Amino acid sequence: MHRALTMTDRIIHTAPPGTGDAVLGKTLPALMYDACARYTNPSALNQPTGDGWQPCSLDAFRQQSEETALGLLELGLQPGQHVAFFMDSDVHFCVADMGCLLAGLVDVPIYLSSAPDAIAYVIEHSEARALFVSNLERLAQVAGLLPRTPGVQHVIVAEMDDTAAPPPLPAGVALHRLGEVRARGRARLRQAPDAVERLRARISPHDLATIIYTSGTTGQPKGVMLTHENISYNAMTSFSGLTGYVHGPGNEVAISFLPMTHIFARALHYGFVAVGTSVYFSTPNDLVDDLQQVRPTAFATVPRVLEKVYSRIQERLTDLKGFRRGVGEWALRLAQAYDLSRAPSGLDRLRYAVADRLVYAKWRQALGGRVRFVICGGAALNAELANVFGAAGVPVYQGYGLTETSPVITYNRPGRNRAGTVGEPLPGLEVAIAEDGEILTRGPHVMQGYFKEDEKTREAIDAEGWFHTGDIGEFTDEGFLRITD
């Protein structure tokens, strides 16, 4: 842990040497183009179809994104304007998102679980000029709200069923298929072959990329403004610290089931694209079966999913009889006594090897059998779970952050993993503990501010640039952050 003192003698914590490199100055489309120059990945993004996945190559993703970008501008949208998303978390979301970013538009994702009033508020407050929806079912959920959002001029449907009639829309709101928008983009590209290059040239890393509305416990949600560099720095710097993670197609395989409306899943998506990882989209309801088919080596999760897996392991033990139950209970007790911070030695090493052969290998099969990286965030993970999964050869790396910090502030790395903590700072940023115990952070990950909420922005980010998280924590003697309240 590196420490330095400020004028007020506040201890500032930064990343230890050798735990990654700060990656600055990148736009989000640049991550895609860098990947295209480096890799040929025929199954970069994989769309669930009900009986498998439809692959989308990295180059096809680029082409579809470019067509979408040009098509959106052909509709009359202007760079800097805002586009709301009411979409499922899949390949269509990724194409719409990258198309907006390339066009210089700012996308505003809306949680699918939001109440109608909250949906209408986000669309109206964000000043959205267009709305992306996944299909006619999603459109039916929001069509009745559009009279309350007069700024919306265009609705784009990613997948439209020809046999179903779309719901009526207010006068002045045009309905488009995404395929039609892309066709407009292709036509524009034929007329101006350098159109995409001109789009790329005018995007700056410091441009606003997205506004994500946080669901506050009181009052209306606040729109968090994140730039291209906020997110690209966070994603690429985080990946730089994942030692052992192999870049390029044919190596790591990820399954994605968290909502892309959250910055956690979004930032990981950009990172996966940039390092050439193949991603298969799933949902929480389909996850159990999809893990067996995809057999991922990496995925991101929230603690609740791991808690359910752990509960299932314990429940199955009660169904066993005799010798098998005894072995299972012994292996579980052994796992509960495991300590991530030190490798077992001597007789303990032999015990864990036997338990792995008899029991832990079956636990790994429940996750597909190949998982090497589980990235956990969103809430506190019980230390026992981290140790139990670690004993079973499923390393869980917990991190900490907020939407306002793009999101990662600290995280555990391979070889530097401590149960009950949320890890060490990301390279390039600073973390401090205020006099009252509040966690503060400063660096290129901190948001621009809250949209149209200058006073709340000043409350959150002080004059020295420190973002006040509202969480209470402390650093261990080793330099790992622990959340205490």
Tab-separated table of C-alpha atoms in Angstrom:
chain	number	residue	atom	x	y	z
A	1	MET	CA	0.000	0.000	0.000
A	2	HIS	CA	1.310	3.422	-0.933
A	3	ARG	CA	0.497	6.261	1.445
A	4	ALA	CA	1.042	9.996	1.189
A	5	LEU	CA	-0.033	12.844	3.443
A	6	THR	CA	-2.074	15.834	2.349
A	7	MET	CA	-1.953	19.290	3.886
A	8	THR	CA	-4.604	18.170	6.361
A	9	ASP	CA	-2.672	14.978	7.176
A	10	ARG	CA	-5.422	12.847	5.661
A	11	ILE	CA	-3.970	9.520	4.590
A	12	ILE	CA	-4.401	8.941	0.869
A	13	HIS	CA	-4.451	5.347	-0.340
A	14	THR	CA	-3.418	4.446	-3.883
A	15	ALA	CA	-2.807	1.219	-5.790
A	16	PRO	CA	0.295	-0.751	-4.786
A	17	PRO	CA	2.992	-1.104	-7.477
A	18	GLY	CA	2.433	-3.918	-9.940
A	19	THR	CA	-1.352	-4.103	-9.554
A	20	GLY	CA	-2.293	-2.709	-12.966
A	21	ASP	CA	-1.829	0.352	-15.145
A	22	ALA	CA	-4.010	3.434	-15.485
A	23	VAL	CA	-5.412	3.645	-19.027
A	24	LEU	CA	-6.442	7.191	-19.946
A	25	GLY	CA	-7.487	9.151	-23.018
A	26	LYS	CA	-9.769	6.561	-24.654
A	27	THR	CA	-13.263	6.986	-26.049
A	28	LEU	CA	-15.554	3.969	-25.774
A	29	PRO	CA	-15.750	3.473	-29.572
A	30	ALA	CA	-11.938	3.521	-29.598
A	31	LEU	CA	-11.966	0.395	-27.425
A	32	MET	CA	-14.033	-1.364	-30.081
A	33	TYR	CA	-11.815	-0.174	-32.945
A	34	ASP	CA	-8.645	-1.135	-31.090
A	35	ALA	CA	-10.100	-4.616	-30.587
A	36	CYS	CA	-11.038	-4.907	-34.261
A	37	ALA	CA	-7.473	-4.022	-35.235
A	38	ARG	CA	-6.097	-6.636	-32.846
A	39	TYR	CA	-8.529	-9.549	-33.019
A	40	THR	CA	-10.774	-11.509	-35.338
A	41	ASN	CA	-13.486	-12.822	-33.055
A	42	PRO	CA	-16.326	-14.639	-34.859
A	43	SER	CA	-18.372	-14.957	-31.658
A	44	ALA	CA	-17.665	-11.716	-29.811
A	45	LEU	CA	-21.300	-11.189	-28.769
A	46	ASN	CA	-23.845	-13.992	-28.622
A	47	GLN	CA	-27.576	-13.337	-28.682
A	48	PRO	CA	-29.889	-15.827	-26.912
A	49	THR	CA	-32.477	-17.279	-29.278
A	50	GLY	CA	-34.403	-19.696	-27.072
A	51	ASP	CA	-32.571	-22.775	-28.318
A	52	GLY	CA	-29.007	-21.492	-28.258
A	53	TRP	CA	-27.150	-18.341	-29.236
A	54	GLN	CA	-26.764	-16.419	-32.477
A	55	PRO	CA	-23.140	-15.245	-32.748
A	56	CYS	CA	-22.203	-11.719	-33.784
A	57	SER	CA	-18.591	-11.270	-34.812
A	58	LEU	CA	-16.496	-8.359	-33.628
A	59	ASP	CA	-16.431	-6.956	-37.155
A	60	ALA	CA	-20.213	-7.336	-37.516
A	61	PHE	CA	-20.657	-5.509	-34.217
A	62	ARG	CA	-18.516	-2.665	-35.560
A	63	GLN	CA	-20.436	-2.524	-38.836
A	64	GLN	CA	-23.865	-2.603	-37.177
A	65	SER	CA	-22.800	0.098	-34.735
A	66	GLU	CA	-21.537	2.330	-37.536
A	67	GLU	CA	-24.751	1.898	-39.521
A	68	THR	CA	-26.801	2.670	-36.428
A	69	ALA	CA	-24.775	5.798	-35.688
A	70	LEU	CA	-25.163	7.216	-39.175
A	71	GLY	CA	-28.819	6.202	-39.340
A	72	LEU	CA	-29.640	7.990	-36.089
A	73	LEU	CA	-28.086	11.181	-37.418
A	74	GLU	CA	-30.034	10.750	-40.668
A	75	LEU	CA	-33.220	10.789	-38.577
A	76	GLY	CA	-32.281	14.325	-37.588
A	77	LEU	CA	-30.795	13.680	-34.165
A	78	GLN	CA	-27.882	15.947	-33.295
A	79	PRO	CA	-24.637	15.114	-31.456
A	80	GLY	CA	-25.025	15.871	-27.774
A	81	GLN	CA	-28.730	15.040	-27.693
A	82	HIS	CA	-30.019	12.302	-25.398
A	83	VAL	CA	-31.545	8.926	-26.292
A	84	ALA	CA	-33.431	6.855	-23.710
A	85	PHE	CA	-33.146	3.042	-23.620
A	86	PHE	CA	-35.890	0.701	-22.410
A	87	MET	CA	-34.148	-2.471	-23.474
A	88	ASP	CA	-33.254	-5.987	-22.447
A	89	SER	CA	-29.577	-6.648	-21.771
A	90	ASP	CA	-28.404	-8.298	-24.961
A	91	VAL	CA	-26.642	-7.739	-28.280
A	92	HIS	CA	-29.299	-5.270	-29.448
A	93	PHE	CA	-28.579	-3.094	-26.409
A	94	CYS	CA	-24.855	-3.211	-27.215
A	95	VAL	CA	-25.383	-2.188	-30.856
A	96	ALA	CA	-27.774	0.633	-29.958
A	97	ASP	CA	-25.394	1.828	-27.235
A	98	MET	CA	-22.263	1.817	-29.414
A	99	GLY	CA	-24.210	3.421	-32.261
A	100	CYS	CA	-25.235	6.283	-29.985
A	101	LEU	CA	-21.712	6.709	-28.616
A	102	LEU	CA	-20.212	6.787	-32.101
A	103	ALA	CA	-22.804	9.356	-33.212
A	104	GLY	CA	-21.951	11.574	-30.259
A	105	LEU	CA	-25.358	10.951	-28.687
A	106	VAL	CA	-25.794	10.415	-24.952
A	107	ASP	CA	-27.716	7.297	-23.981
A	108	VAL	CA	-29.955	7.123	-20.923
A	109	PRO	CA	-30.759	3.545	-19.833
A	110	ILE	CA	-33.942	2.967	-17.834
A	111	TYR	CA	-34.365	0.092	-15.389
A	112	LEU	CA	-36.936	-2.361	-16.721
A	113	SER	CA	-38.313	-2.814	-13.218
A	114	SER	CA	-39.052	0.901	-12.786
A	115	ALA	CA	-42.563	2.076	-12.008
A	116	PRO	CA	-44.342	3.945	-14.843
A	117	ASP	CA	-43.988	7.314	-13.114
A	118	ALA	CA	-40.248	6.751	-12.702
A	119	ILE	CA	-39.891	5.793	-16.381
A	120	ALA	CA	-41.726	8.917	-17.487
A	121	TYR	CA	-39.638	11.044	-15.117
A	122	VAL	CA	-36.314	9.762	-16.491
A	123	ILE	CA	-37.362	10.242	-20.127
A	124	GLU	CA	-38.647	13.757	-19.472
A	125	HIS	CA	-35.956	14.926	-17.029
A	126	SER	CA	-33.144	13.645	-19.253
A	127	GLU	CA	-34.571	15.590	-22.219
A	128	ALA	CA	-34.499	12.464	-24.383
A	129	ARG	CA	-35.232	13.085	-28.058
A	130	ALA	CA	-35.520	9.403	-29.012
A	131	LEU	CA	-36.331	6.117	-27.318
A	132	PHE	CA	-34.905	2.661	-28.046
A	133	VAL	CA	-36.986	-0.371	-27.056
A	134	SER	CA	-36.179	-4.052	-27.502
A	135	ASN	CA	-39.482	-5.173	-29.007
A	136	LEU	CA	-43.191	-4.412	-29.201
A	137	GLU	CA	-43.779	-5.868	-25.732
A	138	ARG	CA	-41.378	-3.321	-24.260
A	139	LEU	CA	-42.949	-0.597	-26.364
A	140	ALA	CA	-46.376	-1.496	-25.012
A	141	GLN	CA	-45.046	-0.895	-21.492
A	142	VAL	CA	-44.029	2.697	-22.263
A	143	ALA	CA	-46.256	3.822	-25.146
A	144	GLY	CA	-48.900	5.157	-22.765
A	145	LEU	CA	-46.278	7.348	-21.083
A	146	LEU	CA	-45.155	9.146	-24.236
A	147	PRO	CA	-47.854	11.856	-24.068
A	148	ARG	CA	-46.056	12.919	-20.872
A	149	THR	CA	-42.683	13.110	-22.637
A	150	PRO	CA	-43.180	15.567	-25.521
A	151	GLY	CA	-39.456	15.783	-26.273
A	152	VAL	CA	-39.405	12.259	-27.740
A	153	GLN	CA	-39.653	12.435	-31.537
A	154	HIS	CA	-38.501	8.950	-32.520
A	155	VAL	CA	-39.028	5.425	-31.200
A	156	ILE	CA	-36.679	2.724	-32.504
A	157	VAL	CA	-37.618	-0.942	-32.044
A	158	ALA	CA	-34.736	-3.434	-32.164
A	159	GLU	CA	-36.877	-6.483	-33.049
A	160	MET	CA	-40.347	-6.015	-34.485
A	161	ASP	CA	-42.801	-8.840	-35.003
A	162	ASP	CA	-44.540	-8.382	-38.372
A	163	THR	CA	-47.612	-10.271	-37.138
A	164	ALA	CA	-48.306	-7.880	-34.258
A	165	ALA	CA	-49.585	-4.331	-34.518
A	166	PRO	CA	-47.591	-1.719	-32.606
A	167	PRO	CA	-49.419	0.260	-29.919
A	168	PRO	CA	-50.589	3.750	-30.916
A	169	LEU	CA	-48.085	6.563	-30.405
A	170	PRO	CA	-48.729	10.299	-29.922
A	171	ALA	CA	-48.840	12.517	-32.989
A	172	GLY	CA	-45.376	13.640	-33.950
A	173	VAL	CA	-43.628	10.485	-32.707
A	174	ALA	CA	-42.192	8.415	-35.555
A	175	LEU	CA	-41.800	4.639	-35.204
A	176	HIS	CA	-38.744	2.960	-36.782
A	177	ARG	CA	-37.281	-0.512	-36.928
A	178	LEU	CA	-33.613	-0.687	-36.035
A	179	GLY	CA	-33.079	-2.412	-39.393
A	180	GLU	CA	-34.544	0.618	-41.136
A	181	VAL	CA	-32.273	2.956	-39.188
A	182	ARG	CA	-29.258	0.868	-40.158
A	183	ALA	CA	-30.368	0.920	-43.801
A	184	ARG	CA	-30.368	4.720	-43.670
A	185	GLY	CA	-26.861	4.523	-42.267
A	186	ARG	CA	-25.668	2.243	-45.071
A	187	ALA	CA	-27.101	4.633	-47.646
A	188	ARG	CA	-25.293	7.531	-46.000
A	189	LEU	CA	-22.043	5.581	-46.008
A	190	ARG	CA	-22.354	4.922	-49.737
A	191	GLN	CA	-22.764	8.656	-50.321
A	192	ALA	CA	-19.946	9.627	-47.949
A	193	PRO	CA	-17.397	6.818	-47.454
A	194	ASP	CA	-15.484	8.910	-44.910
A	195	ALA	CA	-18.560	9.578	-42.748
A	196	VAL	CA	-17.530	7.158	-39.998
A	197	GLU	CA	-13.998	8.530	-39.814
A	198	ARG	CA	-15.431	12.011	-39.346
A	199	LEU	CA	-17.650	10.742	-36.538
A	200	ARG	CA	-14.700	9.137	-34.792
A	201	ALA	CA	-12.581	12.263	-35.128
A	202	ARG	CA	-15.033	14.522	-33.342
A	203	ILE	CA	-15.559	12.373	-30.230
A	204	SER	CA	-13.445	13.367	-27.233
A	205	PRO	CA	-12.643	11.175	-24.200
A	206	HIS	CA	-14.104	13.965	-22.072
A	207	ASP	CA	-17.447	14.029	-23.894
A	208	LEU	CA	-20.522	12.944	-21.992
A	209	ALA	CA	-21.278	9.291	-22.842
A	210	THR	CA	-24.240	8.321	-20.693
A	211	ILE	CA	-26.580	9.501	-17.960
A	212	ILE	CA	-27.537	6.778	-15.492
A	213	TYR	CA	-30.325	7.536	-13.056
A	214	THR	CA	-29.744	6.162	-9.587
A	215	SER	CA	-32.770	5.005	-7.648
A	216	GLY	CA	-32.458	7.046	-4.473
A	217	THR	CA	-34.129	5.983	-1.231
A	218	THR	CA	-35.893	9.354	-1.042
A	219	GLY	CA	-36.968	11.826	-3.683
A	220	GLN	CA	-36.544	11.570	-7.439
A	221	PRO	CA	-33.594	9.663	-8.927
A	222	LYS	CA	-30.488	11.648	-9.853
A	223	GLY	CA	-28.924	11.460	-13.307
A	224	VAL	CA	-25.245	10.538	-13.029
A	225	MET	CA	-23.248	12.018	-15.927
A	226	LEU	CA	-20.339	9.787	-17.017
A	227	THR	CA	-17.850	10.599	-19.743
A	228	HIS	CA	-16.177	8.266	-22.205
A	229	GLU	CA	-12.950	8.435	-20.191
A	230	ASN	CA	-14.722	7.877	-16.875
A	231	ILE	CA	-15.852	4.470	-18.125
A	232	SER	CA	-12.990	3.506	-20.472
A	233	TYR	CA	-10.402	4.307	-17.790
A	234	ASN	CA	-12.325	2.296	-15.218
A	235	ALA	CA	-12.893	-0.732	-17.439
A	236	MET	CA	-9.424	-0.988	-18.966
A	237	THR	CA	-7.554	-0.195	-15.769
A	238	SER	CA	-9.567	-2.842	-13.927
A	239	PHE	CA	-8.793	-5.468	-16.570
A	240	SER	CA	-5.082	-4.565	-16.424
A	241	GLY	CA	-4.976	-5.849	-12.842
A	242	LEU	CA	-6.544	-9.240	-13.608
A	243	THR	CA	-3.327	-11.214	-13.838
A	244	GLY	CA	-3.831	-14.551	-15.537
A	245	TYR	CA	-6.773	-13.303	-17.595
A	246	VAL	CA	-5.900	-14.270	-21.184
A	247	HIS	CA	-6.811	-11.772	-23.892
A	248	GLY	CA	-7.974	-12.685	-27.378
A	249	PRO	CA	-10.665	-14.949	-28.857
A	250	GLY	CA	-10.549	-18.625	-28.017
A	251	ASN	CA	-9.363	-17.971	-24.475
A	252	GLU	CA	-11.688	-16.543	-21.829
A	253	VAL	CA	-15.453	-16.992	-22.268
A	254	ALA	CA	-17.885	-14.829	-20.292
A	255	ILE	CA	-21.581	-15.103	-19.539
A	256	SER	CA	-23.451	-11.845	-18.917
A	257	PHE	CA	-26.717	-11.843	-16.984
A	258	LEU	CA	-26.630	-8.582	-15.028
A	259	PRO	CA	-28.661	-5.616	-16.331
A	260	MET	CA	-26.797	-3.366	-18.769
A	261	THR	CA	-28.747	-0.457	-17.312
A	262	HIS	CA	-26.246	-0.600	-14.426
A	263	ILE	CA	-22.725	0.732	-14.931
A	264	PHE	CA	-21.230	-2.468	-13.469
A	265	ALA	CA	-22.367	-4.616	-16.400
A	266	ARG	CA	-21.815	-1.814	-18.927
A	267	ALA	CA	-18.187	-1.222	-17.955
A	268	LEU	CA	-17.475	-4.958	-18.025
A	269	HIS	CA	-19.040	-5.183	-21.493
A	270	TYR	CA	-16.647	-2.561	-22.873
A	271	GLY	CA	-13.747	-4.354	-21.211
A	272	PHE	CA	-14.753	-7.745	-22.612
A	273	VAL	CA	-14.995	-6.268	-26.125
A	274	ALA	CA	-11.625	-4.558	-25.777
A	275	VAL	CA	-9.732	-7.686	-24.699
A	276	GLY	CA	-11.397	-10.002	-27.231
A	277	THR	CA	-13.486	-12.095	-24.835
A	278	SER	CA	-16.533	-13.897	-26.231
A	279	VAL	CA	-19.662	-12.967	-24.276
A	280	TYR	CA	-22.893	-14.972	-24.072
A	281	PHE	CA	-25.963	-13.083	-22.857
A	282	SER	CA	-28.331	-14.721	-20.409
A	283	THR	CA	-30.870	-13.779	-17.752
A	284	PRO	CA	-31.062	-14.640	-14.044
A	285	ASN	CA	-33.940	-17.031	-14.815
A	286	ASP	CA	-31.959	-18.907	-17.479
A	287	LEU	CA	-28.602	-18.798	-15.741
A	288	VAL	CA	-28.548	-22.292	-14.224
A	289	ASP	CA	-29.057	-24.014	-17.576
A	290	ASP	CA	-26.952	-21.527	-19.541
A	291	LEU	CA	-23.923	-22.034	-17.297
A	292	GLN	CA	-23.886	-25.685	-18.330
A	293	GLN	CA	-24.045	-24.838	-22.019
A	294	VAL	CA	-21.632	-21.892	-22.121
A	295	ARG	CA	-19.199	-23.213	-19.495
A	296	PRO	CA	-17.781	-19.731	-18.890
A	297	THR	CA	-14.367	-18.964	-17.489
A	298	ALA	CA	-15.511	-15.556	-16.221
A	299	PHE	CA	-18.639	-13.747	-15.141
A	300	ALA	CA	-19.766	-10.851	-13.001
A	301	THR	CA	-22.335	-11.295	-10.299
A	302	VAL	CA	-23.930	-9.817	-7.224
A	303	PRO	CA	-23.638	-11.529	-3.829
A	304	ARG	CA	-27.241	-12.750	-3.903
A	305	VAL	CA	-26.481	-15.188	-6.746
A	306	LEU	CA	-23.532	-16.696	-4.858
A	307	GLU	CA	-25.630	-16.886	-1.694
A	308	LYS	CA	-28.220	-18.936	-3.598
A	309	VAL	CA	-25.542	-21.294	-4.926
A	310	TYR	CA	-24.149	-21.717	-1.402
A	311	SER	CA	-27.617	-22.404	0.024
A	312	ARG	CA	-28.189	-24.997	-2.677
A	313	ILE	CA	-24.928	-26.757	-1.755
A	314	GLN	CA	-26.013	-26.890	1.882
A	315	GLU	CA	-29.520	-28.103	1.011
A	316	ARG	CA	-28.206	-30.925	-1.153
A	317	LEU	CA	-26.095	-32.168	1.721
A	318	THR	CA	-29.253	-32.865	3.697
A	319	ASP	CA	-30.468	-35.135	0.874
A	320	LEU	CA	-27.353	-37.330	1.055
A	321	LYS	CA	-27.083	-40.426	3.245
A	322	GLY	CA	-24.350	-42.264	5.064
A	323	PHE	CA	-20.773	-42.028	3.796
A	324	ARG	CA	-21.552	-39.517	1.034
A	325	ARG	CA	-23.203	-37.145	3.487
A	326	GLY	CA	-20.298	-37.469	5.899
A	327	VAL	CA	-17.771	-36.675	3.173
A	328	GLY	CA	-19.852	-33.736	1.974
A	329	GLU	CA	-20.165	-32.242	5.456
A	330	TRP	CA	-16.423	-32.741	6.079
A	331	ALA	CA	-15.560	-30.975	2.810
A	332	LEU	CA	-17.915	-28.102	3.638
A	333	ARG	CA	-16.377	-27.639	7.097
A	334	LEU	CA	-12.950	-27.667	5.484
A	335	ALA	CA	-14.023	-25.019	2.982
A	336	GLN	CA	-15.473	-22.862	5.753
A	337	ALA	CA	-12.087	-22.953	7.505
A	338	TYR	CA	-10.220	-21.900	4.335
A	339	ASP	CA	-8.373	-18.580	4.316
A	340	LEU	CA	-7.955	-16.790	0.984
A	341	SER	CA	-4.966	-14.868	2.257
A	342	ARG	CA	-2.691	-17.916	2.564
A	343	ALA	CA	-2.273	-21.127	0.619
A	344	PRO	CA	-2.721	-24.342	2.621
A	345	SER	CA	0.426	-26.324	3.329
A	346	GLY	CA	1.443	-29.679	4.727
A	347	LEU	CA	-1.402	-31.947	5.790
A	348	ASP	CA	-3.995	-29.245	5.090
A	349	ARG	CA	-2.896	-29.153	1.480
A	350	LEU	CA	-3.515	-32.881	1.180
A	351	ARG	CA	-6.949	-32.557	2.843
A	352	TYR	CA	-8.035	-29.875	0.377
A	353	ALA	CA	-6.764	-31.959	-2.547
A	354	VAL	CA	-8.842	-34.940	-1.388
A	355	ALA	CA	-11.902	-32.733	-0.814
A	356	ASP	CA	-11.455	-31.246	-4.261
A	357	ARG	CA	-11.430	-34.638	-5.920
A	358	LEU	CA	-14.421	-35.943	-3.977
A	359	VAL	CA	-16.606	-32.859	-3.556
A	360	TYR	CA	-15.385	-29.476	-4.824
A	361	ALA	CA	-15.139	-30.615	-8.445
A	362	LYS	CA	-18.904	-31.267	-8.355
A	363	TRP	CA	-19.505	-27.743	-6.962
A	364	ARG	CA	-17.547	-26.289	-9.873
A	365	GLN	CA	-19.695	-28.236	-12.313
A	366	ALA	CA	-22.731	-26.284	-11.105
A	367	LEU	CA	-21.011	-23.202	-12.573
A	368	GLY	CA	-20.018	-24.955	-15.786
A	369	GLY	CA	-16.757	-26.446	-14.588
A	370	ARG	CA	-14.317	-23.848	-15.982
A	371	VAL	CA	-14.826	-20.653	-13.970
A	372	ARG	CA	-11.587	-18.867	-13.063
A	373	PHE	CA	-12.803	-15.308	-12.487
A	374	VAL	CA	-15.950	-14.333	-10.594
A	375	ILE	CA	-16.196	-10.557	-10.283
A	376	CYS	CA	-18.557	-9.624	-7.476
A	377	GLY	CA	-20.009	-6.214	-6.713
A	378	GLY	CA	-23.166	-4.338	-5.921
A	379	ALA	CA	-23.371	-5.272	-2.237
A	380	ALA	CA	-21.321	-6.740	0.588
A	381	LEU	CA	-20.227	-10.356	0.169
A	382	ASN	CA	-20.035	-12.473	3.302
A	383	ALA	CA	-16.391	-13.387	4.007
A	384	GLU	CA	-17.370	-17.039	4.532
A	385	LEU	CA	-18.670	-17.266	0.972
A	386	ALA	CA	-15.462	-15.848	-0.473
A	387	ASN	CA	-13.418	-18.388	1.472
A	388	VAL	CA	-15.714	-21.346	0.669
A	389	PHE	CA	-15.708	-20.664	-3.064
A	390	GLY	CA	-11.959	-20.032	-2.951
A	391	ALA	CA	-11.408	-23.417	-1.332
A	392	ALA	CA	-13.466	-24.994	-4.117
A	393	GLY	CA	-11.271	-23.455	-6.818
A	394	VAL	CA	-13.764	-20.728	-7.758
A	395	PRO	CA	-11.972	-17.463	-6.960
A	396	VAL	CA	-14.372	-14.615	-6.184
A	397	TYR	CA	-12.921	-11.118	-6.502
A	398	GLN	CA	-15.059	-8.597	-4.677
A	399	GLY	CA	-14.887	-4.919	-5.519
A	400	TYR	CA	-16.489	-1.686	-4.418
A	401	GLY	CA	-17.808	1.333	-6.229
A	402	LEU	CA	-20.832	3.383	-7.180
A	403	THR	CA	-22.534	4.584	-10.329
A	404	GLU	CA	-20.906	7.959	-9.634
A	405	THR	CA	-17.447	6.363	-9.829
A	406	SER	CA	-17.901	4.499	-13.133
A	407	PRO	CA	-18.031	2.182	-10.979
A	408	VAL	CA	-14.839	0.631	-9.533
A	409	ILE	CA	-12.967	2.306	-6.669
A	410	THR	CA	-11.277	-0.731	-5.134
A	411	TYR	CA	-11.177	-4.433	-5.962
A	412	ASN	CA	-9.426	-7.677	-5.059
A	413	ARG	CA	-7.008	-9.107	-7.626
A	414	PRO	CA	-5.610	-12.575	-8.323
A	415	GLY	CA	-2.875	-13.177	-5.789
A	416	ARG	CA	-4.111	-10.230	-3.703
A	417	ASN	CA	-7.515	-11.405	-2.513
A	418	ARG	CA	-8.753	-10.908	1.033
A	419	ALA	CA	-12.125	-12.221	2.209
A	420	GLY	CA	-14.242	-9.651	3.999
A	421	THR	CA	-12.656	-6.765	2.105
A	422	VAL	CA	-13.370	-4.981	-1.176
A	423	GLY	CA	-9.743	-4.860	-2.207
A	424	GLU	CA	-7.158	-2.214	-3.010
A	425	PRO	CA	-7.542	1.013	-5.002
A	426	LEU	CA	-7.599	1.063	-8.778
A	427	PRO	CA	-4.370	2.491	-10.278
A	428	GLY	CA	-4.677	6.194	-11.072
A	429	LEU	CA	-7.179	7.119	-8.368
A	430	GLU	CA	-7.043	8.068	-4.706
A	431	VAL	CA	-9.056	6.905	-1.708
A	432	ALA	CA	-9.181	8.488	1.722
A	433	ILE	CA	-11.161	8.049	4.916
A	434	ALA	CA	-12.721	11.235	6.293
A	435	GLU	CA	-12.619	12.121	9.963
A	436	ASP	CA	-16.099	10.622	10.435
A	437	GLY	CA	-15.151	7.403	8.622
A	438	GLU	CA	-16.752	8.245	5.273
A	439	ILE	CA	-14.999	6.834	2.201
A	440	LEU	CA	-13.797	9.565	-0.177
A	441	THR	CA	-12.303	9.124	-3.637
A	442	ARG	CA	-10.755	11.334	-6.290
A	443	GLY	CA	-9.566	10.682	-9.837
A	444	PRO	CA	-10.582	10.107	-13.479
A	445	HIS	CA	-13.398	7.772	-12.440
A	446	VAL	CA	-15.482	10.454	-10.713
A	447	MET	CA	-18.600	11.580	-12.593
A	448	GLN	CA	-19.037	14.997	-14.185
A	449	GLY	CA	-21.928	15.568	-11.814
A	450	TYR	CA	-25.679	15.102	-11.540
A	451	PHE	CA	-27.664	16.240	-14.581
A	452	LYS	CA	-29.408	19.564	-13.891
A	453	GLU	CA	-28.580	19.219	-10.170
A	454	ASP	CA	-25.695	21.619	-9.503
A	455	GLU	CA	-26.373	21.903	-5.789
A	456	LYS	CA	-26.447	18.126	-5.298
A	457	THR	CA	-23.255	17.861	-7.343
A	458	ARG	CA	-21.509	20.338	-5.030
A	459	GLU	CA	-22.732	18.341	-2.035
A	460	ALA	CA	-21.248	15.149	-3.478
A	461	ILE	CA	-17.939	16.501	-4.862
A	462	ASP	CA	-16.061	18.979	-2.683
A	463	ALA	CA	-13.810	21.848	-3.758
A	464	GLU	CA	-10.734	19.569	-3.743
A	465	GLY	CA	-12.388	17.080	-6.108
A	466	TRP	CA	-13.138	14.419	-3.494
A	467	PHE	CA	-16.336	12.481	-4.105
A	468	HIS	CA	-18.143	11.661	-0.863
A	469	THR	CA	-19.517	8.121	-1.173
A	470	GLY	CA	-21.797	8.153	1.871
A	471	ASP	CA	-20.357	4.771	2.899
A	472	ILE	CA	-18.284	4.158	6.018
A	473	GLY	CA	-15.108	2.127	5.858
A	474	GLU	CA	-11.576	1.516	7.006
A	475	PHE	CA	-8.332	0.169	5.580
A	476	THR	CA	-6.700	-2.906	7.017
A	477	ASP	CA	-3.018	-2.860	7.930
A	478	GLU	CA	-2.350	-4.531	4.568
A	479	GLY	CA	-4.107	-1.730	2.682
A	480	PHE	CA	-7.395	-3.476	1.809
A	481	LEU	CA	-10.617	-1.507	2.157
A	482	ARG	CA	-13.296	-2.892	4.431
A	483	ILE	CA	-16.850	-1.504	4.368
A	484	THR	CA	-18.159	-1.126	7.909
A	485	ASP	CA	-21.469	0.683	7.388
